[in-house]
Amino acid sequence: MMEATARSIEPRPVAAKAPELTLVIPTLNERENIAPLLERLDLALAGTRWEVIFVDDDSKDGTPDVVREIARTDPRVRCLQRIGRRGLSTACIEGMLASAAPYVGVMDADLQHDEALLPRMLATLKHEPYDIVVGSRYTAGGGVGEWDATRAGISSLATRLSRMICKTEIADPMSGFFMLRREVFENSVRDLSGQGFKILLDILASSPDTPRLKELPFQFRTRRYGESKLDTMVAWEFGMLLADKLVGHLVPVRFALFAAIGALGVVVDLIVLWAALAAHSGFITAQTVATLVAMTSNFFLNNLFTYRDQRLKGARLLRGLVSFYVICSVGAVANVGFAAFVYSGETHILSGIAGIPWLASIAGVVVGSVWNYAVSSVFTWKAR
Ligand code: GDD
Ligand code: MN
């Protein structure tokens, strides 16, 4: 047994030496940047055994074809094309998982990151006691180039928020340009949230021990081809990542959002009920309309915020709405049933609050909400 294992890990003779550095480069519609980037990498990394994995989320502009075209003559280049997926962080994670090199770097495809820094990043990891080297815009010598005041302001606020969840002192936790020893990545990979744009922040917040980190300054360049993918969705995902790392161990962030929207639904319900009664409808009609309106608004709010990353559209939206009605109706029955059960005192569960209407009612609401959340997360917004 022992011998077999020992023999199997003995290195086999190989034609070419394996790379010591893998660059993982996420791409979404970057076709014009690929060739110039590879030219620059070739120059900057002369003398290093490197490879590059482009992780493409099915760009519509033909980026993966451009990469594969080059890959046919350059074995250092590979394309990992993902279908039906989106997300900068998960793209980086999967790219890193596809590499075996002892050192792994992450950089953008759009030439905004200074490739001339790569050899120093690698040398730092190889010869100095650091686990992660970060290309930093916010240490002396670094900079953000031609940003307007608004973008600079937003970035600086987000940076300050991010520092709260990092285990390490860092000037630029939002940088998308860094290199690390692969063990550091492997040690944290199962705890990564994978949400959104901030893969470095995710690693720094999830690593079981404090990584030894060094920042090297660089000037963030201005994009020449293509456009930025930073949008409100990215901002929302950033908020979810922060919340998850701050309170996620207490209550899942999605459930907190779902519950807050549910609470808002009660307010909606009461307003509609009041309006309907004022318009002289009978109580049953008024209550039915109020409940329907509240369920509908809850559905759309959850679709807009709680499940922003897997938002339903078109025919799926209608299907989702119907399933949400059905699930919430069962939830309402469970709510009332459980509240009545607790109120009656026929049970040992929560017997302390038997006979107290408002506490029994809250118990019912909790049971109903958990049901609605759990079941709708499986049937209404099933992750694709
Ligand atoms: N595979 C994949 N999937 N790649 C993506 C996605 C995605 O959903 N979204 C963006 N990318 C790729 C882009 O093609 C580009 O190569 C890189 O990720 C960065 O995207 P940009 O749209 O250029 O981002 P940015 O310049 O606004 O933001 C950069 O700076 C931020 C700091 O201000 C990135 O480096 C961020 O990580 C960084 O936080
Ligand atoms: Mn960019």
Coordinates of C-alpha atoms and ligand atoms in Angstrom, one line a residue:
M1 CA 0.0 0.0 0.0
M2 CA 2.7 2.4 1.1
E3 CA 4.9 1.5 -1.8
A4 CA 2.2 1.9 -4.3
T5 CA 1.5 5.4 -3.1
A6 CA 5.2 6.3 -3.1
R7 CA 5.6 5.0 -6.6
S8 CA 2.6 6.8 -7.9
I9 CA 3.8 10.3 -6.9
E10 CA 7.2 9.8 -8.4
P11 CA 7.5 12.4 -11.2
R12 CA 7.1 11.0 -14.6
P13 CA 9.4 12.1 -17.4
V14 CA 7.8 15.0 -19.2
A15 CA 8.5 16.7 -22.5
A16 CA 8.3 20.3 -21.2
K17 CA 8.6 21.6 -17.7
A18 CA 5.4 22.5 -16.0
P19 CA 4.6 26.2 -15.3
E20 CA 5.5 27.7 -12.0
L21 CA 3.0 30.5 -12.4
T22 CA -0.6 30.4 -13.6
L23 CA -2.3 33.7 -14.4
V24 CA -6.1 33.5 -14.1
I25 CA -7.8 36.1 -16.2
P26 CA -11.6 36.5 -16.1
T27 CA -13.1 37.8 -19.3
L28 CA -16.4 39.1 -20.4
N29 CA -16.4 40.7 -23.9
E30 CA -12.7 41.5 -24.1
R31 CA -11.9 40.3 -27.6
E32 CA -9.7 43.3 -28.5
N33 CA -7.7 43.1 -25.3
I34 CA -6.6 39.4 -25.6
A35 CA -3.8 39.7 -28.2
P36 CA -2.2 43.0 -26.8
L37 CA -2.4 41.5 -23.3
L38 CA -0.6 38.3 -24.3
E39 CA 2.1 40.3 -26.1
R40 CA 2.7 42.3 -22.9
L41 CA 2.8 39.2 -20.7
D42 CA 5.3 37.5 -23.1
L43 CA 7.6 40.5 -22.7
A44 CA 7.1 41.0 -18.9
L45 CA 7.5 37.4 -18.0
A46 CA 10.4 36.4 -20.2
G47 CA 12.5 33.8 -18.3
T48 CA 9.6 32.6 -16.3
R49 CA 7.6 29.3 -16.9
W50 CA 4.1 30.7 -17.0
E51 CA 0.7 29.8 -18.3
V52 CA -2.6 31.7 -18.6
I53 CA -6.1 30.5 -18.1
F54 CA -8.8 32.8 -19.4
V55 CA -12.1 32.1 -17.7
D56 CA -14.8 33.4 -20.0
D57 CA -18.5 33.6 -19.1
D58 CA -19.7 32.9 -22.7
S59 CA -18.9 36.4 -24.1
K60 CA -21.0 37.3 -27.0
D61 CA -18.2 39.1 -28.8
G62 CA -16.2 36.0 -29.6
T63 CA -13.6 36.3 -26.9
P64 CA -13.3 32.6 -26.3
D65 CA -12.7 32.0 -30.0
V66 CA -9.9 34.6 -30.0
V67 CA -8.3 32.8 -27.0
R68 CA -8.6 29.3 -28.6
E69 CA -7.2 30.6 -31.9
I70 CA -4.1 31.7 -30.1
A71 CA -4.1 28.6 -27.9
R72 CA -3.7 26.4 -31.0
T73 CA -0.2 27.6 -31.5
D74 CA 0.7 28.6 -27.9
P75 CA 0.4 25.8 -25.3
R76 CA 0.7 28.4 -22.5
V77 CA -2.8 29.7 -23.3
R78 CA -6.0 28.0 -22.3
C79 CA -9.7 28.9 -22.3
L80 CA -12.1 27.8 -19.6
Q81 CA -15.5 28.7 -21.1
R82 CA -18.5 28.7 -18.7
I83 CA -22.0 28.5 -20.1
G84 CA -25.0 30.0 -18.3
R85 CA -22.8 31.4 -15.5
R86 CA -21.8 34.8 -14.5
G87 CA -19.5 36.2 -11.8
L88 CA -16.0 37.5 -11.6
S89 CA -15.3 35.8 -8.2
T90 CA -16.4 32.3 -9.2
A91 CA -14.6 32.7 -12.5
C92 CA -11.4 33.3 -10.6
I93 CA -12.0 30.5 -8.2
E94 CA -12.6 28.0 -11.0
G95 CA -9.6 29.2 -12.9
M96 CA -7.4 28.8 -9.8
L97 CA -8.8 25.3 -9.3
A98 CA -7.9 24.4 -12.9
S99 CA -4.2 25.2 -12.3
A100 CA -1.6 23.1 -10.5
A101 CA 1.2 25.7 -10.4
P102 CA 2.7 26.6 -7.0
Y103 CA 2.0 30.3 -7.6
V104 CA -1.2 31.7 -9.0
G105 CA -1.9 35.3 -10.1
V106 CA -5.2 37.0 -10.9
M107 CA -5.5 40.0 -13.1
D108 CA -8.0 41.8 -15.4
A109 CA -8.0 41.3 -19.2
D110 CA -8.5 44.9 -20.0
L111 CA -4.8 46.1 -19.7
Q112 CA -5.7 48.2 -16.6
H113 CA -3.3 46.1 -14.4
D114 CA 0.4 46.7 -14.9
E115 CA 1.9 43.4 -16.1
A116 CA 5.4 44.9 -15.4
L117 CA 4.7 44.2 -11.7
L118 CA 4.3 40.4 -12.2
P119 CA 8.0 39.4 -12.0
R120 CA 8.3 41.4 -8.7
M121 CA 5.2 39.8 -7.3
L122 CA 6.6 36.3 -8.1
A123 CA 10.0 37.1 -6.8
T124 CA 8.5 38.4 -3.5
L125 CA 6.5 35.1 -3.0
K126 CA 9.5 33.0 -3.9
H127 CA 12.2 34.7 -1.8
E128 CA 10.4 36.5 1.0
P129 CA 8.1 35.2 3.7
Y130 CA 4.8 36.3 2.2
D131 CA 1.7 34.4 1.2
I132 CA -0.1 37.0 -0.9
V133 CA 1.2 39.9 -2.9
V134 CA -1.3 42.6 -3.9
G135 CA -1.0 45.2 -6.7
S136 CA -2.1 48.2 -4.7
R137 CA -3.6 51.5 -5.9
Y138 CA -3.6 53.0 -2.4
T139 CA 0.0 52.7 -1.2
A140 CA 2.7 55.3 -1.9
G141 CA 3.5 55.2 -5.6
G142 CA 0.1 53.6 -6.6
G143 CA -2.9 55.4 -8.1
V144 CA -6.2 55.2 -9.8
G145 CA -5.4 57.2 -12.9
E146 CA -8.2 59.1 -14.6
W147 CA -11.1 58.4 -12.2
D148 CA -13.7 61.1 -11.7
A149 CA -14.5 62.3 -8.1
T150 CA -17.6 60.1 -7.9
R151 CA -15.9 56.8 -8.7
A152 CA -13.0 57.7 -6.5
G153 CA -15.3 58.5 -3.6
I154 CA -17.4 55.3 -4.0
S155 CA -14.2 53.2 -4.2
S156 CA -12.7 54.9 -1.1
L157 CA -16.0 54.3 0.9
A158 CA -16.1 50.6 -0.2
T159 CA -12.5 50.2 0.7
R160 CA -13.1 51.4 4.2
L161 CA -16.0 49.1 4.6
S162 CA -14.0 46.2 3.3
R163 CA -11.2 46.7 5.8
M164 CA -13.6 45.9 8.5
I165 CA -14.0 42.3 7.4
C166 CA -10.3 41.6 6.5
K167 CA -8.2 39.7 9.0
T168 CA -5.1 41.6 7.7
E169 CA -4.0 45.2 7.5
I170 CA -4.4 46.2 3.8
A171 CA -4.6 49.5 2.0
D172 CA -6.4 48.1 -1.1
P173 CA -8.6 45.1 -0.3
M174 CA -10.7 45.7 -3.4
S175 CA -7.8 45.2 -5.8
G176 CA -8.4 42.7 -8.5
F177 CA -4.7 42.2 -9.1
F178 CA -2.8 39.8 -6.8
M179 CA -0.6 36.7 -6.6
L180 CA -0.6 34.0 -4.0
R181 CA 0.9 30.7 -3.0
R182 CA -1.6 28.1 -4.0
E183 CA -1.8 26.6 -0.4
V184 CA -3.4 29.9 0.8
F185 CA -6.1 29.6 -1.8
E186 CA -6.6 25.9 -1.1
N187 CA -6.9 26.5 2.6
S188 CA -9.7 29.0 2.1
V189 CA -11.5 27.8 -1.0
R190 CA -14.2 25.9 0.9
D191 CA -15.1 29.0 2.9
L192 CA -15.2 31.5 0.0
S193 CA -18.6 33.2 -0.5
G194 CA -18.0 33.5 -4.2
Q195 CA -20.3 36.5 -4.3
G196 CA -19.6 39.2 -6.7
F197 CA -16.5 41.0 -7.8
K198 CA -14.2 41.0 -4.8
I199 CA -12.3 37.7 -4.9
L200 CA -9.2 39.1 -2.9
L201 CA -11.5 40.4 -0.2
D202 CA -13.3 37.1 -0.1
I203 CA -10.0 35.2 0.4
L204 CA -8.7 37.7 3.0
A205 CA -12.0 37.4 5.0
S206 CA -12.3 33.6 4.7
S207 CA -8.7 32.4 5.2
P208 CA -8.5 30.3 8.4
D209 CA -5.3 32.0 9.5
T210 CA -3.9 35.5 8.9
P211 CA -2.1 35.5 5.6
R212 CA 1.2 37.3 5.4
L213 CA 0.6 40.0 2.9
K214 CA 2.7 42.5 1.0
E215 CA 1.4 45.4 -1.2
L216 CA 3.3 46.6 -4.2
P217 CA 2.1 49.9 -5.7
F218 CA 1.0 50.3 -9.3
Q219 CA -0.9 52.8 -11.4
F220 CA -4.3 51.6 -12.5
R221 CA -4.5 52.3 -16.2
T222 CA -7.5 53.6 -18.2
R223 CA -9.4 51.1 -20.2
R224 CA -8.9 51.4 -24.0
Y225 CA -11.1 48.7 -25.5
G226 CA -14.5 47.4 -24.3
E227 CA -16.3 48.6 -21.3
S228 CA -16.4 48.1 -17.5
K229 CA -18.9 45.6 -16.1
L230 CA -19.2 47.3 -12.8
D231 CA -22.9 48.1 -12.4
T232 CA -25.6 48.2 -9.7
M233 CA -25.6 44.4 -9.6
V234 CA -21.9 44.5 -8.6
A235 CA -22.7 47.0 -5.9
W236 CA -25.5 44.8 -4.6
E237 CA -23.3 41.7 -4.5
F238 CA -20.6 43.7 -2.7
G239 CA -23.2 44.6 0.0
M240 CA -24.2 40.9 0.3
L241 CA -20.6 39.8 0.6
L242 CA -20.0 42.4 3.4
A243 CA -23.2 41.4 5.2
D244 CA -22.4 37.7 4.9
K245 CA -18.9 38.1 6.4
L246 CA -20.2 40.4 9.2
V247 CA -23.4 38.7 10.3
G248 CA -23.7 35.6 8.0
H249 CA -22.6 33.3 10.9
L250 CA -25.7 34.5 12.9
V251 CA -28.3 34.6 10.2
P252 CA -28.1 33.9 6.5
V253 CA -28.2 37.3 4.7
R254 CA -30.8 36.1 2.2
F255 CA -33.1 35.1 5.0
A256 CA -32.6 38.5 6.7
L257 CA -33.6 40.3 3.5
F258 CA -36.5 37.9 2.9
A259 CA -37.8 38.5 6.5
A260 CA -37.4 42.3 6.1
I261 CA -39.5 42.2 2.9
G262 CA -42.0 40.0 4.7
A263 CA -42.3 42.6 7.4
L264 CA -42.9 45.2 4.8
G265 CA -45.6 42.9 3.4
V266 CA -47.5 43.1 6.6
V267 CA -47.6 46.9 6.3
V268 CA -48.8 46.6 2.7
D269 CA -51.5 44.2 3.8
L270 CA -52.8 46.5 6.4
I271 CA -52.8 49.6 4.1
V272 CA -54.7 47.7 1.4
L273 CA -57.1 46.3 4.0
W274 CA -57.8 49.7 5.3
A275 CA -58.3 51.2 1.8
A276 CA -60.6 48.3 0.8
L277 CA -62.7 48.7 3.9
A278 CA -62.9 52.4 3.4
A279 CA -64.3 51.7 -0.1
H280 CA -67.0 49.7 1.6
S281 CA -66.0 46.1 0.6
G282 CA -66.9 43.3 2.9
F283 CA -64.2 42.1 5.3
I284 CA -63.6 38.8 3.5
T285 CA -63.2 40.5 0.2
A286 CA -61.0 43.2 1.7
Q287 CA -58.8 40.7 3.5
T288 CA -58.5 38.5 0.3
V289 CA -57.4 41.5 -1.8
A290 CA -55.0 42.7 0.8
T291 CA -53.3 39.3 1.1
L292 CA -53.0 39.0 -2.7
V293 CA -51.5 42.4 -3.0
A294 CA -49.0 41.8 -0.2
M295 CA -48.0 38.4 -1.6
T296 CA -47.5 39.9 -5.1
S297 CA -45.4 42.9 -3.8
N298 CA -43.3 40.5 -1.7
F299 CA -42.7 38.3 -4.7
F300 CA -41.5 41.2 -6.8
L301 CA -39.4 42.8 -4.0
N302 CA -37.7 39.4 -3.4
N303 CA -37.1 39.0 -7.1
L304 CA -35.6 42.5 -7.2
F305 CA -33.4 42.3 -4.1
T306 CA -33.2 39.0 -2.2
Y307 CA -32.7 37.0 -5.4
R308 CA -31.2 39.8 -7.6
D309 CA -28.5 37.4 -8.8
Q310 CA -31.0 34.9 -10.1
R311 CA -33.8 37.2 -11.0
L312 CA -36.7 35.6 -12.9
K313 CA -37.8 37.1 -16.1
G314 CA -40.4 36.5 -18.8
A315 CA -42.2 33.1 -18.6
R316 CA -40.2 32.1 -15.5
L317 CA -41.4 35.2 -13.7
L318 CA -45.1 34.1 -14.1
R319 CA -44.3 30.6 -13.1
G320 CA -42.4 31.9 -10.1
L321 CA -45.3 34.1 -9.1
V322 CA -47.7 31.3 -9.1
S323 CA -45.4 29.0 -7.2
F324 CA -44.9 31.8 -4.7
Y325 CA -48.7 32.2 -4.2
V326 CA -49.0 28.5 -3.5
I327 CA -46.1 28.3 -1.2
C328 CA -47.2 31.4 0.8
S329 CA -50.8 30.0 1.1
V330 CA -49.5 26.8 2.7
G331 CA -47.2 29.0 4.8
A332 CA -50.3 31.0 6.0
V333 CA -52.1 27.8 7.0
A334 CA -48.9 26.6 8.8
N335 CA -48.7 30.0 10.5
V336 CA -52.3 30.0 11.8
G337 CA -52.2 26.3 12.7
F338 CA -49.0 26.6 14.7
A339 CA -50.1 29.9 16.4
A340 CA -53.4 28.2 17.4
F341 CA -51.6 25.1 18.6
V342 CA -49.2 27.2 20.8
Y343 CA -52.0 29.5 22.0
S344 CA -54.2 26.5 23.1
G345 CA -51.4 25.2 25.4
E346 CA -52.1 21.6 24.2
T347 CA -48.4 21.3 23.6
H348 CA -45.2 21.3 25.7
I349 CA -43.5 23.3 23.0
L350 CA -43.5 26.9 24.0
S351 CA -46.0 26.1 26.8
G352 CA -44.7 29.3 28.6
I353 CA -46.5 31.5 26.0
A354 CA -49.8 29.6 25.9
G355 CA -52.8 31.9 26.2
I356 CA -50.8 35.0 25.2
P357 CA -52.2 36.0 21.8
W358 CA -49.5 38.2 20.4
L359 CA -46.6 35.9 21.4
A360 CA -48.5 32.9 20.0
S361 CA -49.0 34.9 16.8
I362 CA -45.3 35.8 16.5
A363 CA -44.5 32.1 16.9
G364 CA -46.9 31.4 14.0
V365 CA -45.3 34.1 11.9
V366 CA -41.8 32.7 12.5
V367 CA -42.9 29.2 11.4
G368 CA -44.7 30.6 8.4
S369 CA -41.7 32.8 7.3
V370 CA -39.2 30.0 7.6
W371 CA -41.4 27.7 5.6
N372 CA -41.9 30.4 2.9
Y373 CA -38.2 31.1 2.7
A374 CA -37.1 27.5 2.7
V375 CA -39.6 26.3 0.2
S376 CA -39.5 29.3 -2.2
S377 CA -35.7 29.1 -2.3
V378 CA -36.0 25.6 -3.7
F379 CA -39.0 26.0 -5.9
T380 CA -39.4 29.6 -6.9
W381 CA -35.8 30.8 -7.1
K382 CA -34.0 27.5 -7.6
A383 CA -30.3 28.3 -8.4
R384 CA -29.6 27.5 -12.0
Ligands
GDD1 N1 -15.6 35.6 -16.4 C1 -16.1 36.8 -16.1 N2 -17.4 36.9 -15.6 N3 -15.3 37.9 -16.2 C2 -15.8 39.0 -15.8 C3 -17.1 39.2 -15.3 C4 -18.0 38.0 -15.2 O1 -19.1 38.1 -14.8 N4 -17.3 40.5 -15.0 C5 -16.2 41.1 -15.3 N5 -15.3 40.3 -15.8 C6 -13.9 40.5 -16.2 C7 -13.7 41.6 -17.2 O2 -13.8 41.2 -18.5 C8 -12.3 42.1 -16.9 O3 -11.3 41.3 -17.5 C9 -12.3 42.0 -15.4 O4 -13.2 40.9 -15.1 C10 -12.6 43.3 -14.6 O5 -13.8 43.8 -15.0 P1 -14.0 45.3 -15.3 O6 -15.4 45.5 -15.7 O7 -12.9 45.9 -16.1 O8 -13.9 45.9 -13.8 P2 -13.4 47.3 -13.3 O9 -12.2 47.8 -14.1 O10 -14.6 48.2 -13.2 O11 -13.0 46.8 -11.8 C11 -11.7 46.5 -11.6 O12 -11.2 47.3 -10.6 C12 -11.8 47.1 -9.3 C13 -11.3 48.1 -8.4 O13 -11.8 49.3 -8.6 C14 -11.6 45.0 -11.1 O14 -10.2 44.6 -11.1 C15 -12.2 44.8 -9.8 O15 -11.9 43.4 -9.3 C16 -11.6 45.7 -8.8 O16 -12.2 45.6 -7.6
MN2 MN -11.4 47.2 -15.8

